[in-house]
XYZ file of C-alpha atoms in Angstrom:
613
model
C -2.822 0.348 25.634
C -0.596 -1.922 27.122
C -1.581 -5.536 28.040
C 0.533 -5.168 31.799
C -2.184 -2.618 31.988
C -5.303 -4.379 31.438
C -5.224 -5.052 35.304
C -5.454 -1.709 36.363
C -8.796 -1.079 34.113
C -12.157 -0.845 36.190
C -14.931 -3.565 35.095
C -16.926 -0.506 33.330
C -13.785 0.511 31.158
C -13.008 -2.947 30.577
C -16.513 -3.343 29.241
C -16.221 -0.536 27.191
C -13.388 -1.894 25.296
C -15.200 -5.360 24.936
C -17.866 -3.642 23.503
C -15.610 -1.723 21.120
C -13.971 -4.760 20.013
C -16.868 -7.022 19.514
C -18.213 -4.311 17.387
C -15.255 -4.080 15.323
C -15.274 -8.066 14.922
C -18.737 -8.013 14.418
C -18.274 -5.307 11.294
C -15.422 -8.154 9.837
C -18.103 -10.552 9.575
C -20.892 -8.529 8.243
C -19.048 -6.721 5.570
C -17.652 -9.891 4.582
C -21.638 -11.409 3.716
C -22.522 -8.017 2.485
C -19.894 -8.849 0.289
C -21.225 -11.878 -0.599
C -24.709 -10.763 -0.891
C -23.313 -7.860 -3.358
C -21.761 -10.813 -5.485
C -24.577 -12.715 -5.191
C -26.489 -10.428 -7.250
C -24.448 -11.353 -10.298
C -25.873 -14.941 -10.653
C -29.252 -13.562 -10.621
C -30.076 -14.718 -14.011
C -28.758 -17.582 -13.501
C -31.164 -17.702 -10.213
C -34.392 -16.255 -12.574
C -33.598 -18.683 -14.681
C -33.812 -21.653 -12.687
C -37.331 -20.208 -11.273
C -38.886 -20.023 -14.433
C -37.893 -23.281 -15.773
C -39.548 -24.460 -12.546
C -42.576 -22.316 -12.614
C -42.819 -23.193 -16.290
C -43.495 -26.884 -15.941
C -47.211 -26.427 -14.804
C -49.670 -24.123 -14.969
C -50.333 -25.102 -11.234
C -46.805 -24.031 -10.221
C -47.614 -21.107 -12.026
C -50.832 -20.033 -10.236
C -48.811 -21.409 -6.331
C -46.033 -18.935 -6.894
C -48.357 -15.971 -8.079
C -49.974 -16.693 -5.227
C -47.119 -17.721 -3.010
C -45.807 -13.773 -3.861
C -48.906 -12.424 -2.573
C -49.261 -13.702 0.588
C -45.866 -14.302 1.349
C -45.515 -18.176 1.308
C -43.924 -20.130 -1.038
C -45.800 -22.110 -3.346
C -45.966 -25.806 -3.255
C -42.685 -25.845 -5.446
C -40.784 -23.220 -2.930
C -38.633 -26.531 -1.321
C -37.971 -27.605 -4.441
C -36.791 -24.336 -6.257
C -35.019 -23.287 -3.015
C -33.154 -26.781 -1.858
C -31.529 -26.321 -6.124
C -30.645 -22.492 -5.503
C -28.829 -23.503 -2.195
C -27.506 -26.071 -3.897
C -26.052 -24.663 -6.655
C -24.694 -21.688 -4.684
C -23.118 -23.722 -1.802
C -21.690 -26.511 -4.294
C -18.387 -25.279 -4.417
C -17.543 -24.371 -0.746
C -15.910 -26.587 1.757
C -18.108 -25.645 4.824
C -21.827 -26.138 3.117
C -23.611 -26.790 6.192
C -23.173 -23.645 7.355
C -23.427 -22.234 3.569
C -27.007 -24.033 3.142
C -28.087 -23.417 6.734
C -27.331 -19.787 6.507
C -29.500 -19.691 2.831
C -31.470 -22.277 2.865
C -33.995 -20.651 5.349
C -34.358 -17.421 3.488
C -34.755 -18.480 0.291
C -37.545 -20.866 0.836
C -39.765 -18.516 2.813
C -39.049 -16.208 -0.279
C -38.881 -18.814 -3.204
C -41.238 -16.872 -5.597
C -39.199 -13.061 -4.992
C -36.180 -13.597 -7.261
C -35.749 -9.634 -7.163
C -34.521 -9.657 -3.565
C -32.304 -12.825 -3.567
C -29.170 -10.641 -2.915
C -31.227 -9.378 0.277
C -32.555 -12.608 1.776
C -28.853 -14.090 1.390
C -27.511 -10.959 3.037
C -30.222 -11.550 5.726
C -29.488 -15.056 5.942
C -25.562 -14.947 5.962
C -25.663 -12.086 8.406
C -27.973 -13.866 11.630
C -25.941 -16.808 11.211
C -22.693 -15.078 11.090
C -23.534 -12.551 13.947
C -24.448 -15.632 16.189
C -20.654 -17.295 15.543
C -18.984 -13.928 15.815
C -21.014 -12.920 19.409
C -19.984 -16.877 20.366
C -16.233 -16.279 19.332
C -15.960 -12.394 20.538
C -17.398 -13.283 23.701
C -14.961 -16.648 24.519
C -11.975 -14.055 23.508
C -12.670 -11.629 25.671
C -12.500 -13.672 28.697
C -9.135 -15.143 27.910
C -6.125 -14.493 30.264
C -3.098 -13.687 28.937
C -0.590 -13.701 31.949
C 2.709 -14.299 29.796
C 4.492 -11.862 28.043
C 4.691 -13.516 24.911
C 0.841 -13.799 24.776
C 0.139 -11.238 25.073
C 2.179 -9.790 22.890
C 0.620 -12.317 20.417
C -2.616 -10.707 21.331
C -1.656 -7.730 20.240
C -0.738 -8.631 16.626
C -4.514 -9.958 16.889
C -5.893 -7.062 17.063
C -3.667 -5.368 14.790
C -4.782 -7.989 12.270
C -8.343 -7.653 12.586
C -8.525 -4.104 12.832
C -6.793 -4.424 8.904
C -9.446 -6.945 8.084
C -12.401 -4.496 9.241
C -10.623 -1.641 7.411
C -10.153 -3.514 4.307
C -12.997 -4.808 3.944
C -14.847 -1.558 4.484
C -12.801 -0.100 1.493
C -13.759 -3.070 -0.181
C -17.701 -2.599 0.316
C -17.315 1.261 -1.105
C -15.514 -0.400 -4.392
C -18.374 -3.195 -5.048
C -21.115 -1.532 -7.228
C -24.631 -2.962 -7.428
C -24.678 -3.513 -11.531
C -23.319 -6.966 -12.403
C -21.683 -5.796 -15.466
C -19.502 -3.981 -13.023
C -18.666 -6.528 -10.551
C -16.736 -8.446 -12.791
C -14.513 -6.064 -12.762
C -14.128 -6.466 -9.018
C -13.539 -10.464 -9.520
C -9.770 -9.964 -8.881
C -9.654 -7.002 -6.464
C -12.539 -9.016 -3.853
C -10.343 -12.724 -4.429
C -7.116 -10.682 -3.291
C -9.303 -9.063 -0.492
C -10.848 -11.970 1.059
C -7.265 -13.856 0.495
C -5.721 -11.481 2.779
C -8.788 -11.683 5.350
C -8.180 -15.009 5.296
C -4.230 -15.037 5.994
C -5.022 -11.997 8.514
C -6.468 -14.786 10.683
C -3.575 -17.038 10.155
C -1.282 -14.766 11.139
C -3.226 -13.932 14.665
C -3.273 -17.528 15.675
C 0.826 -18.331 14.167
C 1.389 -15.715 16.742
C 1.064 -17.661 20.063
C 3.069 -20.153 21.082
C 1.519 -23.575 21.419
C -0.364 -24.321 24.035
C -4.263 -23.921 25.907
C -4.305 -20.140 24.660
C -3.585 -20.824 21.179
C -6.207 -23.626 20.534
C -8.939 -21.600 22.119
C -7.688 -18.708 19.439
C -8.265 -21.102 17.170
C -11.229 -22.675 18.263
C -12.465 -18.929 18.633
C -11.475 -18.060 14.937
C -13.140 -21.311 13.725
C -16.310 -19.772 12.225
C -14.905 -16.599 10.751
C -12.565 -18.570 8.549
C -15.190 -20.860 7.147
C -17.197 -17.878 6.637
C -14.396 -16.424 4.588
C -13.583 -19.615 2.912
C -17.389 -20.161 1.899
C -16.886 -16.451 0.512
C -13.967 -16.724 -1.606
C -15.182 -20.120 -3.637
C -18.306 -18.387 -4.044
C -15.935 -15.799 -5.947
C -14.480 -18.489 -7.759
C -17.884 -19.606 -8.767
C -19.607 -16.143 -9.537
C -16.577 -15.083 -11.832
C -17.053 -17.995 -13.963
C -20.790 -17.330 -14.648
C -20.240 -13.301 -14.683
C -17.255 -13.752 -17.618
C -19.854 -16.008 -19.252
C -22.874 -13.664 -18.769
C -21.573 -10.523 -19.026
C -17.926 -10.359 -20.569
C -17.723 -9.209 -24.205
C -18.052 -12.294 -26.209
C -20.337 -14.191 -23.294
C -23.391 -15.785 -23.902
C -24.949 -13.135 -26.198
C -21.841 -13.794 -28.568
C -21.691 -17.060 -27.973
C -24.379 -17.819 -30.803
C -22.384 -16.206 -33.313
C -19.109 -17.222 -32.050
C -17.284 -20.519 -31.457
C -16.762 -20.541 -27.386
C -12.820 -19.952 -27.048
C -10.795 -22.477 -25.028
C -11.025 -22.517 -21.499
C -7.294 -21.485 -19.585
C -6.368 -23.060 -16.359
C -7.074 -21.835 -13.124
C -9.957 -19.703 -15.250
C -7.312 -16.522 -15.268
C -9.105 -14.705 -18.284
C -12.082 -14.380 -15.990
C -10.075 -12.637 -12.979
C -7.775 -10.146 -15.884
C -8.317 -6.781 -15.213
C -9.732 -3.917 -17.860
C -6.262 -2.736 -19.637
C -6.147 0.986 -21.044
C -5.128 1.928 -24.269
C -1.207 2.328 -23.277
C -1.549 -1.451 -22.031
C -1.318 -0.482 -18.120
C -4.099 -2.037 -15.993
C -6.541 0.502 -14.688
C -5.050 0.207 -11.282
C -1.406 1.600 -12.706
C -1.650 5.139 -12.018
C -0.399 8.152 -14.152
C 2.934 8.159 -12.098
C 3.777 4.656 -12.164
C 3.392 5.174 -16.252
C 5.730 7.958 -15.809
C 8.240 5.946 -13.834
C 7.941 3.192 -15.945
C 9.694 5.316 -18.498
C 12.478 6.601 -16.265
C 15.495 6.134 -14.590
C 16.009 6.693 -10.849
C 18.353 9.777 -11.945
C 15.657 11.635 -13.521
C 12.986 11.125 -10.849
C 11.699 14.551 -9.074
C 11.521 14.461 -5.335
C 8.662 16.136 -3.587
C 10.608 15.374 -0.246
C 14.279 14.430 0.649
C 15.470 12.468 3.726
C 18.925 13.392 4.492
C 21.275 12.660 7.362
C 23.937 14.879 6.823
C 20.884 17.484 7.205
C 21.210 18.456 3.755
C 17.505 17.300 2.947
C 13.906 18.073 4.793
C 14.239 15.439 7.624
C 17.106 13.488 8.888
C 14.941 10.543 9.773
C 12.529 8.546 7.389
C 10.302 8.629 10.208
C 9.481 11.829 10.147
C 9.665 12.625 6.538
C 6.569 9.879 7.443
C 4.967 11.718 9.834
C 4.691 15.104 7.963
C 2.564 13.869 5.362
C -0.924 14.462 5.559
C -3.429 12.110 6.289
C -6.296 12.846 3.428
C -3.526 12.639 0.246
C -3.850 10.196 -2.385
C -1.753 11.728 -5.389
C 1.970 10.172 -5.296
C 4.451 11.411 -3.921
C 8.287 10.893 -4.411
C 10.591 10.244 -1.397
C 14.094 10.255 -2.339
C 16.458 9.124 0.916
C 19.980 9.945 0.492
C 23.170 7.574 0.805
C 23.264 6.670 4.831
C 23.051 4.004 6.861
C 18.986 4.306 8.509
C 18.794 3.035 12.065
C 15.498 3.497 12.652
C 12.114 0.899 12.795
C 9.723 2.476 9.778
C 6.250 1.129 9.035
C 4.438 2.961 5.724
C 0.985 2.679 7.260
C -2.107 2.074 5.724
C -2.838 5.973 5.217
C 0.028 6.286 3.719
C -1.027 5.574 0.002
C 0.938 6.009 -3.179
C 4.475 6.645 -2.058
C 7.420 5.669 -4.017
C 10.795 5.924 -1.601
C 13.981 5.899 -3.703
C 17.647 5.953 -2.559
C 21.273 5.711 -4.087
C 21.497 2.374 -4.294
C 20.571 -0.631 -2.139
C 24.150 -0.701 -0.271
C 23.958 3.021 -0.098
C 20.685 4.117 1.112
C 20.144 0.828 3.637
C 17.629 1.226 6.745
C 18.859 -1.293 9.660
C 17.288 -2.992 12.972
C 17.914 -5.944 14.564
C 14.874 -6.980 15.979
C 14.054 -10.734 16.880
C 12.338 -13.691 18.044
C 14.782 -14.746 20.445
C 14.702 -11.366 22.219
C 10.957 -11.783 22.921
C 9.360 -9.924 19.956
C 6.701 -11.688 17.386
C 8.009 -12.546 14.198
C 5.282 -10.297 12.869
C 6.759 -6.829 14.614
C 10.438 -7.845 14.049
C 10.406 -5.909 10.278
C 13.110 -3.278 10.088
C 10.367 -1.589 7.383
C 7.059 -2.338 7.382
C 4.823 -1.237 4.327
C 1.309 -1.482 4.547
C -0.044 1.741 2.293
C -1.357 0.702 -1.078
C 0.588 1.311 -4.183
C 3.748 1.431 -2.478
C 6.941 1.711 -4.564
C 10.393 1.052 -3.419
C 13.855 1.749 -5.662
C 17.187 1.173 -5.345
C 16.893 0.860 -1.415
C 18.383 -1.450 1.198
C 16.481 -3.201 3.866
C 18.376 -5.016 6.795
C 17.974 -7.306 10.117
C 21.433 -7.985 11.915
C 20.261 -10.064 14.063
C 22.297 -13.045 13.164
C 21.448 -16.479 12.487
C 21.504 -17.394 16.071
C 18.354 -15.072 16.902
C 15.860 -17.088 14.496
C 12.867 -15.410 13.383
C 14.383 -11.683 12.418
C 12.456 -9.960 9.371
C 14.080 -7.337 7.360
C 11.302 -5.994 5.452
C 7.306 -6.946 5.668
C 5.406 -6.318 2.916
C 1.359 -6.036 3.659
C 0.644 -3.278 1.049
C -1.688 -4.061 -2.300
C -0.305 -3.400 -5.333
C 3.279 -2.677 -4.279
C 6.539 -2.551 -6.361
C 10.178 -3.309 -5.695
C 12.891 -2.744 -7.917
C 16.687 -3.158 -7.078
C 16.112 -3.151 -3.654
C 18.612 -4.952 -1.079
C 16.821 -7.412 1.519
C 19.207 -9.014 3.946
C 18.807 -10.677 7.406
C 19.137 -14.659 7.899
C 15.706 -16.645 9.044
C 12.605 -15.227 7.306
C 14.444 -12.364 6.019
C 11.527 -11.162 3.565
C 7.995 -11.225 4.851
C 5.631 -11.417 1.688
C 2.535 -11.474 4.243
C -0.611 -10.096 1.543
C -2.138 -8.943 -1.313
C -0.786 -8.765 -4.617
C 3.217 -7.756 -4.970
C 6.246 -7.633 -7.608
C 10.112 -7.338 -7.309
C 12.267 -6.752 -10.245
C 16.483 -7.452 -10.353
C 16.582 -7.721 -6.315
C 19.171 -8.730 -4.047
C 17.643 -11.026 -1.359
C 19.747 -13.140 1.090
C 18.939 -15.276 4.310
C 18.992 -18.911 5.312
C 15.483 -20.505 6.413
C 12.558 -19.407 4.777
C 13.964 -16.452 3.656
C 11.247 -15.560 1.348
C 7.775 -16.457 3.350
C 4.316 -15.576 3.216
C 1.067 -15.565 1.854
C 0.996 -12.660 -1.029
C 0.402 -12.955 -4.476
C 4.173 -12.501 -5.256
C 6.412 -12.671 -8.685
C 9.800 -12.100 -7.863
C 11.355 -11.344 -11.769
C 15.162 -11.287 -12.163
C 15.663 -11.368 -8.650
C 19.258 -12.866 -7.012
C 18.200 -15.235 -4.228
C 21.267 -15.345 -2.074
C 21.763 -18.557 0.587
C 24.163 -17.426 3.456
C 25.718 -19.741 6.047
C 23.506 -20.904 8.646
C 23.980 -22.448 11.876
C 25.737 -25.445 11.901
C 22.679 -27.405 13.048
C 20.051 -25.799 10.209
C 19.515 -25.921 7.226
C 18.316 -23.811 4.294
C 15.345 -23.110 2.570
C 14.522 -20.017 0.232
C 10.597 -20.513 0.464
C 7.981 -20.888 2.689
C 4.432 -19.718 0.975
C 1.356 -19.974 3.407
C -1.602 -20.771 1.640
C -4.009 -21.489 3.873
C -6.864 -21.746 1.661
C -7.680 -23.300 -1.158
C -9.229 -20.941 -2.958
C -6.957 -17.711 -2.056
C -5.450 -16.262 -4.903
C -2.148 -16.435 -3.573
C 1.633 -18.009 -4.550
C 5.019 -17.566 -4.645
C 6.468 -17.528 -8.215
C 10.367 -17.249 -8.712
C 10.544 -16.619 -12.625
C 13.965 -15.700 -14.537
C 15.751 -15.575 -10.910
C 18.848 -16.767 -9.862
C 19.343 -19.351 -6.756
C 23.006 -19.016 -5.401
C 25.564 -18.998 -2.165
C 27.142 -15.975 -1.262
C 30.931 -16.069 -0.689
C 30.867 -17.138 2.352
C 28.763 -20.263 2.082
C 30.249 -21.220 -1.359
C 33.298 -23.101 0.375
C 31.209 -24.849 2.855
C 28.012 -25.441 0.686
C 28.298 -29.039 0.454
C 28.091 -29.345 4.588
C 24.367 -28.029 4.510
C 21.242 -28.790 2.750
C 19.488 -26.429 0.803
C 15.899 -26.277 -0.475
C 13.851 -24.680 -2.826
C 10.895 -24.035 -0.112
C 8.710 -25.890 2.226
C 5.436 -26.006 2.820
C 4.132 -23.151 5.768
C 0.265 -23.785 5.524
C -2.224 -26.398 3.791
C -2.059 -25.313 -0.088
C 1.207 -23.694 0.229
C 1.313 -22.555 -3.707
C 5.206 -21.812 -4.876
C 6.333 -22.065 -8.679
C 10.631 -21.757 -9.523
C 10.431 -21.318 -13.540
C 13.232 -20.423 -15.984
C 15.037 -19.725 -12.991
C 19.001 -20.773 -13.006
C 19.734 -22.832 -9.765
C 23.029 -23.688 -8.565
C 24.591 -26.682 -6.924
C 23.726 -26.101 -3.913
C 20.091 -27.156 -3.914
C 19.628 -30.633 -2.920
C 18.545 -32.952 -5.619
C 15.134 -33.717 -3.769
C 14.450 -30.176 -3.986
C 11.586 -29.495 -1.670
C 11.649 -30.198 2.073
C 8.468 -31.311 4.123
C 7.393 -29.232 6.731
C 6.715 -32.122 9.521
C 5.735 -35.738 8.550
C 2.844 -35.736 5.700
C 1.540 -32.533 6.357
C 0.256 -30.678 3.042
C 2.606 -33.138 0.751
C -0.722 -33.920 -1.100
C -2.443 -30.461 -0.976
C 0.433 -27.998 -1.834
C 1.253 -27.230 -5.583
C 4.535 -27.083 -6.135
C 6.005 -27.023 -9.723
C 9.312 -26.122 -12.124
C 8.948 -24.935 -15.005
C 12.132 -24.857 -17.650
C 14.913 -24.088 -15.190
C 18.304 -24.529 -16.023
C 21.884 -24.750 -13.662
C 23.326 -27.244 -11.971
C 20.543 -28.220 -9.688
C 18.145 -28.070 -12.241
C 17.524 -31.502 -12.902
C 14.254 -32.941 -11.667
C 14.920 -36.351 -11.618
C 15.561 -37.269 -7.801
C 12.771 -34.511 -7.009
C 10.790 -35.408 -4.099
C 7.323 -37.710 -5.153
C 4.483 -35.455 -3.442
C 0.943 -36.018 -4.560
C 1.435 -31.987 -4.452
C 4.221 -31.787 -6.472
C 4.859 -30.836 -10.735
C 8.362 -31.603 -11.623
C 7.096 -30.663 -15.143
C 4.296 -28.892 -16.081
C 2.790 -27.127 -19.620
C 3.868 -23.700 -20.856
C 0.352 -23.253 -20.860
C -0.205 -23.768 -16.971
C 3.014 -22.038 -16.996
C 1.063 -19.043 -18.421
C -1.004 -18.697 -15.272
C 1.662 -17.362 -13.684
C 3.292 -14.364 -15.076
C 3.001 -10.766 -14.624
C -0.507 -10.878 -16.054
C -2.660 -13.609 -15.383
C -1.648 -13.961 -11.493
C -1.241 -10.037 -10.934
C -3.186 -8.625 -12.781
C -0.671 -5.869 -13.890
C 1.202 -5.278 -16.543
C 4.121 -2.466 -17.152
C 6.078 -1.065 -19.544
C 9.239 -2.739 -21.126
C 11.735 -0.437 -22.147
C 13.282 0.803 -19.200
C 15.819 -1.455 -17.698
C 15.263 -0.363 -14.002
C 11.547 -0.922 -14.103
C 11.406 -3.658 -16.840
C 8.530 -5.970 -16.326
C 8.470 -9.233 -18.840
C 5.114 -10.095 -18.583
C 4.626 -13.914 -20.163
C 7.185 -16.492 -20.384
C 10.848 -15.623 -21.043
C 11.038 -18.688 -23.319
């Protein structure tokens, strides 16, 4: 419903919705501490552990736990016990007031029960979590958003929660209860949370500044140190699962000389990988276009304007599918120009669109900032269905440079593929916004922070393409919004090639250019092996405004080569590597950071997946 409608609501409707949306708010927060309950259980031995050494240093303790269990107290070394479990568990989170306050309490009025430690933090995380959310649900329902533009920014709110309650839903249903198979999980649950995370990000980036905005923010204040508690207790739990659990952990380790520990732990966060060297979540199709060209793929459904095909609109080739499939399904759009606004939604799973070729088959919109529209709804396509594949398709904003924000394609889908695909627009042409993503040999062109976002993104033989700006801008081909710490996510430009088009070759030397800038806190972007022109500057990085994140981003080059290659007059950020290992290097190709790995021998859907050197 409209916002210019809210007016006309009666008090009981309007209370209705409240209702509705405090319970959907309230379902963010609990699934994300059942989640954290559910990976609690995998440092139970660690937890039974630390009980019996207690219990085992007198036979006193002994007999005050027995008895502690009995009648439900603690035991005379419950505090004790307790105050080290919270203190182990909450060690590694930024927020462990709230971490300790919301376990502490539990755990010592349960000290001698190891067996339902999972339960009591669930309890625990859960009051204290329902008590923010009610607090922050309740101030955001009584805001007033008179302007258009908030609330329109409103709206991308809820659009971003409602994802975050839907996600992490789907994410409950994949958690099992054995340990053993939670480790499993590691990666899927950081790239989860990481999203949840950025989904709140995005909500509050979407107002302009002012009162409304900082009470959003204020508002959101709890849920993201919630979440942020959440994914360093991931960190922490995969570390003690792959050393519990994975072949060759602890039970090995007696027999075995402990192998060397890789950065960033990535080992612990690599998925199972099949016999034909495909991760488990690589279907049976993508194997099967791995292998292929685009000329021998079989369409189940053809999008045609000349009316040769089953639709004339990609729209409704959309619209006819049915809501309860999960098999693939092949979409092949024929040579035409698209002028049409598409968004893959999140039911729409396992689709892989193809065309003729990304000047052929190009769908076009020019929607904008300037205009009145948030950056976040001005995508021309829009994909947020998991396993999304894209070929040999163009995606287009002609906005123009003097329109600002103007996004060509957003990309919100897990697990999604693009291979020589055409992204063009000017400011933020490519919206990498979450979860884990990969392009291979594409075309992608714009001015300011034409590649932005907060996925997990490896863009692999890609042509980054600088076009004129305005004569007062200047350029930047990154902008990676790390928020977080501990989120998962990057930007990593490997084997690419940084360049002007023909129209800003002449005039390159009148405008600055930059490798990226930082958009949030730990903004995480990596250029390696990558050839860059002259037309970089030789500080290569640009600060977002003043100091901000110079000493928290990462920022590195690794064995680049071109012109502008040369790190000497690189800028001297606490946050930045101007040369770094070929082991750290490692961490992020195809494998270690996305867990995936494909096929080689197909050069449309070639994936290199370490270092090309």
């Amino acid at each position: 419903m409209a916002f210019e409608e809210f007016g006309q609501l009666s008090k009981r409707r309007r209370e209705e919705r409240a209702q509705k949306f405090k319970k959907k708010i309230m379902l963010f927060i609990l699934v994300t501490v059942i989640l954290i309950g559910a990976i609690a259980g995998g440092i139970f031995g660690f937890l039974q552990f630390s009980k019996n050494k207690e219990n085992e240093s007198s036979k006193d303790d002994k007999e005050n736990a027995s008895s502690a269990s009995e009648t439900g107290g603690g035991g005379d070394n419950k505090p004790k016990t307790s105050s080290k479990v919270v203190e182990m568990l909450c060690h590694p989170v930024d927020y462990k007031q709230k971490c300790e306050t919301a376990l502490g309490k539990v755990l010592d009025s349960n000290a001698s029960v190891p067996t339902i430690i999972p339960k009591m933090i669930i309890r625990a995380a859960v009051t204290a979590a329902a008590e923010e959310v009610a607090k922050a649900v309740n101030k955001t329902d009584k805001f007033k958003f008179n302007k258009p533009d908030e609330k329109a920014a409103y709206e991308v709110c809820k659009k971003v929660f409602q994802d975050a309650v839907d996600e992490l839903e789907e994410s409950l249903k994949a958690v099992g209860e054995e340990v053993k198979g939670l480790r499993h999980k590691i990666p899927d649950l950081s790239t989860w949370l990481s999203a949840v995370y950025s989904y709140q990000e995005t909500c509050i980036d979407a107002f302009p500044d002012g009162d409304n905005k900082n009470k959003i923010k204020t508002a959101l204040n709890a849920t993201k140190e919630y979440v942020s508690n959440s994914l360093a207790l991931v960190i922490q739990i995969s570390d003690f699962l792959q050393t519990n659990f994975a072949p060759g952990g602890r039970a090995a380790a007696a027999q075995k000389p402990p192998a060397a520990r890789h950065l960033l732990g990535v080992n612990s966060r690599q998925p199972k990988v099949g016999k034909d060297g495909f991760p488990e979540w690589f279907g049976h199709e993508e194997r099967k276009l791995a292998v292929k060209s685009t000329a021998n793929l079989v369409a189940n459904i053809t999008v045609a304007k000349d009316g040769s095909g089953n639709f004339t609109t990609i729209n409704d080739c959309l619209k006819s599918l049915s809501e309860n499939r999960t098999e693939r399904i092949f979409i092949y759009v024929k040579e035409g120009i698209y002028e049409e606004y598409v968004t893959v939604t999140k039911k729409m799973v396992n689709i892989t669109m193809y065309g003729d070729g990304s000047q052929k088959t190009v769908v076009t919109g020019n929607k904008n900032f300037v205009d009145g529209v948030r950056t976040f709804e001005t995508a021309t396509f829009a994909v947020t269905g998991e396993g999304f594949v894209g070929i040999a398709m163009g995606f287009r904003n002609t906005a123009g440079p003097e329109k600002h924000q103007a996004v060509a394609l957003r990309v919100q889908a897990d697990r999604s593929i693009f291979l020589n695909c055409r992204m063009e627009a000017y400011q933020d042409t490519l919206y990498a916004q979450t979860h884990r993503q990969f392009y291979r040999s594409c075309y992608i062109t714009g001015t300011i922070d034409f590649i932005f976002g907060d996925a997990a993104a490896i863009f692999q033989n890609c042509d980054l393409v600088v076009r004129k700006p305005m004569d007062n801008q200047q350029n930047i081909v990154t902008a990676q919004g790390r928020a977080d710490k501990n989120e998962n996510t990057g930007i990593v430009l490997q084997n690419c090639h940084i360049q002007p088009d023909k129209d800003f070759e002449p005039v390159k030397a009148k405008f600055k250019t930059y490798l990226g800038r930082p958009w949030k806190q730990f903004s995480r972007t990596i250029v390696m092996e990558s050839t860059i022109e002259d037309l970089v500057d030789p500080s290569g990085w640009m600060p977002w405004e003043g100091e901000f994140a110079l000493k928290t981003l990462y920022y590195a080059e690794f064995n680049n080569h071109g012109p502008a290659s040369d790190v000497s007059k690189r800028v001297k950020w606490a946050g930045y590597k101007k040369s770094i290992s070929k082991e750290e290097a490692m961490n992020y190709t195809v494998m270690p950071f996305l867990q995936g790995t494909w096929i080689q021998d197909n050069p449309n859907v070639l994936v290199h997946l370490g270092l090309f050197n």
